[in-house]
Structures are given as structure tokens and as C-alpha cells.
Amino acid sequence: MDRSIAPHPALSRYYDDDGGADGADGKRSFVRRIFNQTAGDYDRIERFMALGSGSWYRRQALRRAGLVAGMRVLDVAMGTGLVAREEVDITGDPQLVLGIDPSIGMITQALRVLPVRAVLGAAEELPLADGQFDFLSMGYALRHLSDLSVTFAQFYRVLKPGGRLCILEITRPRTRLRRAAVKGYLRWVVPLATRLATRHAHSQLLWQYYWDTIEACVPVETVTAALSAAGFVDVSHRCELGIFSECIARKAPR
Ligand SMILES: C[S@@+](CC[C@H](N)C(=O)[O-])C[C@H]1O[C@@H](n2cnc3c(N)ncnc32)[C@H](O)[C@@H]1O
């Protein structure tokens, strides 16, 4: 039986872990609300912050994970479409890319600029048939999940045999100096700049939460072990500049 693996302990500063059946209701509703409230500011702040981002980095990471023209793609946690946009360019056809996200605000922003298909839903309960996709991506949302085991079982289920997986995430730097520098920037500079630029307290809170979840997140070895436990093969991790992590894996061919 699968062991439940939360990406990080509950963060009581942001939500009460008020006990749904899986103990994650407080987090789920907090995350959905904060992304709905900040969807209009997201792209502007993400561009300014330029960490874990930039269309160049996303595109290179997708190519490294094996995305090529003609593949059918599921982009989980599509947000405003920053990963999906690169997938449209690489696959060559917007109709090949399906996005999913629990935030209607984020999906609405994405569909303003991208002619892809999108559905409302969460990674833990994908409302999709088995074995449909050649490639599955999830950008900067691992920390927002309630359970890695449940989610990775879903990813495995919807991929075709031989299908590829690419998870992008910001991970906590391993050296103290680098961690202090990144924390200073992400926990203090970005939220303050966000507040000044947008005048929205919710957007400031989102970017504070962003660092706090990075700091509390399980090590990447826990993520790769959970991928292997879900049945994925060729599981690997690559890290750029000590913070930009890519977890890549494949569903075994039949
Ligand atoms: C930081 S944004 C990243 C968006 C986009 N992938 C990118 O690279 O910019 C995180 C997204 O994850 C979504 N999200 C949060 N919890 C989720 C879940 N349980 N399943 C799927 N997506 C989730 C949020 O609604 C938000 O749109």
C-alpha cells in the first residue's frame, strides 16, 4: 500500500490543518484562494523575480526531458500558462496541449493568451482517462500538493507506456551561504517589491508563502524515491545554480 508523503509539514502561519479526511483541506483551500486572488499579478511578478522561470529555461528543461513535436502533453498546474506556452511551440500544435489547474483565476489568465484546452482540477484527482499522454509536466507546484504518492500514481496512470514526466521546482540551496542569499531575495525582496508594484497584500503574501514552502519542502531525494515507488523508471534529478531542479522520469514501455 502507498505511503502518504506530504511535500512539507502544515504551515500554520497560512492555514489551519483543519482535518479533512486527508488532513489537507486547510492547505487546499488556502492555495486555491491565494492563486485566484493573485492571478492577475502573477506573470508580472514572475518576470521580475526571474527565478525558476523565463521562457528560455522552461523550454530547455522540457527539451531535456524529451519533449518533441507531435507529442500529446498534459501540463499539470498550468497556472497562467508559462510552461504550456513553451509546449505549444515545441509540439507545434496547441490542440496537443491540455492544461489542468484548480484555480479558475489562473486558468482564465492562461486562456486569454493561449489557444490550448484546459480543465479545472487537481493533480491528486486527475479527471482524465488512463494512458492518454506522451508527456506530462508540472512547473513549480509540487509544494502545493497534498500528497506526492497519490499524485505520482495519477501521473503514472494518465501517461502512455513509455511516456515522459518533467517536474520543475525551486529547491532549497544546500550551502548555508547560498541559502541565506536566496532566502533574503525570495522571502524579503520579492514580497516587498511585489507589494510596492501591485499594492496588493495578497500578492505579497503569495511570495512570502513561496519561500516558506521551499524552505519546508522535503529533500529532492524524497521526490525521486516517490517517483520510483509509483513505478516510474529512469528517474533522475538535475539542479542548476543550486536551486532550479528538474525531476525527469519515464513510464516503462509495455
Ligand atoms: C507557482 S504557479 C505555477 C504555474 C506554472 N506552472 C508556471 O510554471 O508558472 C502554481 C500553480 O499550481 C496550481 N496548483 C496548486 N495546487 C495544485 C494541485 N493540487 N494540483 C494542481 N495544480 C495546483 C496553482 O493553482 C497555480 O496555478
Coordinates of C-alpha atoms and ligand atoms in Angstrom, one line a residue, residues 27-28 31-32 34-36 42-43 46 52-53 58 75-84 100-107 121-126 137-147 151 155 168-169 206-207 210, ligand 1:
K27 CA -3.9 23.9 2.7
R28 CA -6.0 23.2 -0.4
V31 CA -3.7 27.6 -2.1
R32 CA -6.8 27.8 -4.3
I34 CA -4.4 32.8 -2.9
F35 CA -3.8 31.8 -6.6
N36 CA -7.3 33.1 -7.5
Y42 CA 1.4 36.5 -11.4
D43 CA 3.1 37.0 -14.8
E46 CA 7.3 36.1 -12.0
G52 CA 12.8 29.2 -11.8
S53 CA 11.3 31.0 -14.8
R58 CA 11.4 26.3 -19.2
D75 CA 0.5 20.4 -18.2
V76 CA -0.5 19.9 -14.6
A77 CA -0.7 23.2 -12.5
M78 CA -0.8 25.1 -15.7
G79 CA -1.3 28.4 -13.9
T80 CA -1.1 31.3 -16.4
G81 CA 0.4 29.0 -19.0
L82 CA 4.1 29.7 -18.8
V83 CA 5.1 26.1 -19.3
A84 CA 2.2 25.3 -21.7
I100 CA -5.2 21.5 -15.7
D101 CA -5.3 23.7 -12.6
P102 CA -7.6 24.0 -9.6
S103 CA -7.6 27.9 -9.8
I104 CA -10.1 29.3 -12.2
G105 CA -8.3 32.7 -11.9
M106 CA -5.1 31.2 -13.2
I107 CA -6.8 29.3 -16.0
G121 CA -8.9 20.1 -11.4
A122 CA -6.2 19.0 -9.1
A123 CA -3.2 16.8 -9.6
E124 CA -4.2 14.4 -6.9
E125 CA -7.5 13.5 -8.7
L126 CA -7.0 14.0 -12.5
S137 CA 4.8 18.4 -17.0
M138 CA 4.3 20.2 -13.7
G139 CA 6.0 23.5 -13.1
Y140 CA 6.5 25.0 -9.6
A141 CA 3.5 23.3 -8.0
L142 CA 5.0 20.3 -6.2
R143 CA 5.0 22.2 -2.9
H144 CA 1.3 22.9 -3.3
L145 CA 0.2 19.2 -3.5
S146 CA -1.3 17.4 -0.6
D147 CA 0.4 14.0 -1.2
T151 CA -0.2 12.5 -7.2
F155 CA 0.7 10.9 -13.3
L168 CA 10.3 21.6 -12.4
E169 CA 10.7 23.1 -8.9
L206 CA 1.8 34.6 -2.0
W207 CA 5.5 35.3 -2.5
Y210 CA 6.5 30.8 -1.9
Ligands
LIG1 C1 3.5 28.9 -9.0 S1 2.2 28.5 -10.0 C2 3.0 27.8 -11.4 C3 2.3 27.9 -12.7 C4 3.0 27.5 -13.9 N1 3.2 26.0 -14.0 C5 4.4 28.2 -14.1 O1 5.3 27.5 -14.4 O2 4.4 29.4 -13.9 C6 1.5 27.1 -9.2 C7 0.1 26.6 -9.8 O3 -0.2 25.4 -9.1 C8 -1.6 25.3 -9.0 N2 -1.9 24.3 -8.0 C9 -2.0 24.4 -6.7 N3 -2.4 23.3 -6.1 C10 -2.5 22.4 -7.1 C11 -2.9 21.0 -7.2 N4 -3.2 20.3 -6.1 N5 -2.9 20.4 -8.4 C12 -2.6 21.1 -9.5 N6 -2.3 22.4 -9.5 C13 -2.2 23.0 -8.3 C14 -2.0 26.7 -8.6 O4 -3.3 27.0 -8.8 C15 -1.0 27.5 -9.5 O5 -1.7 27.9 -10.7

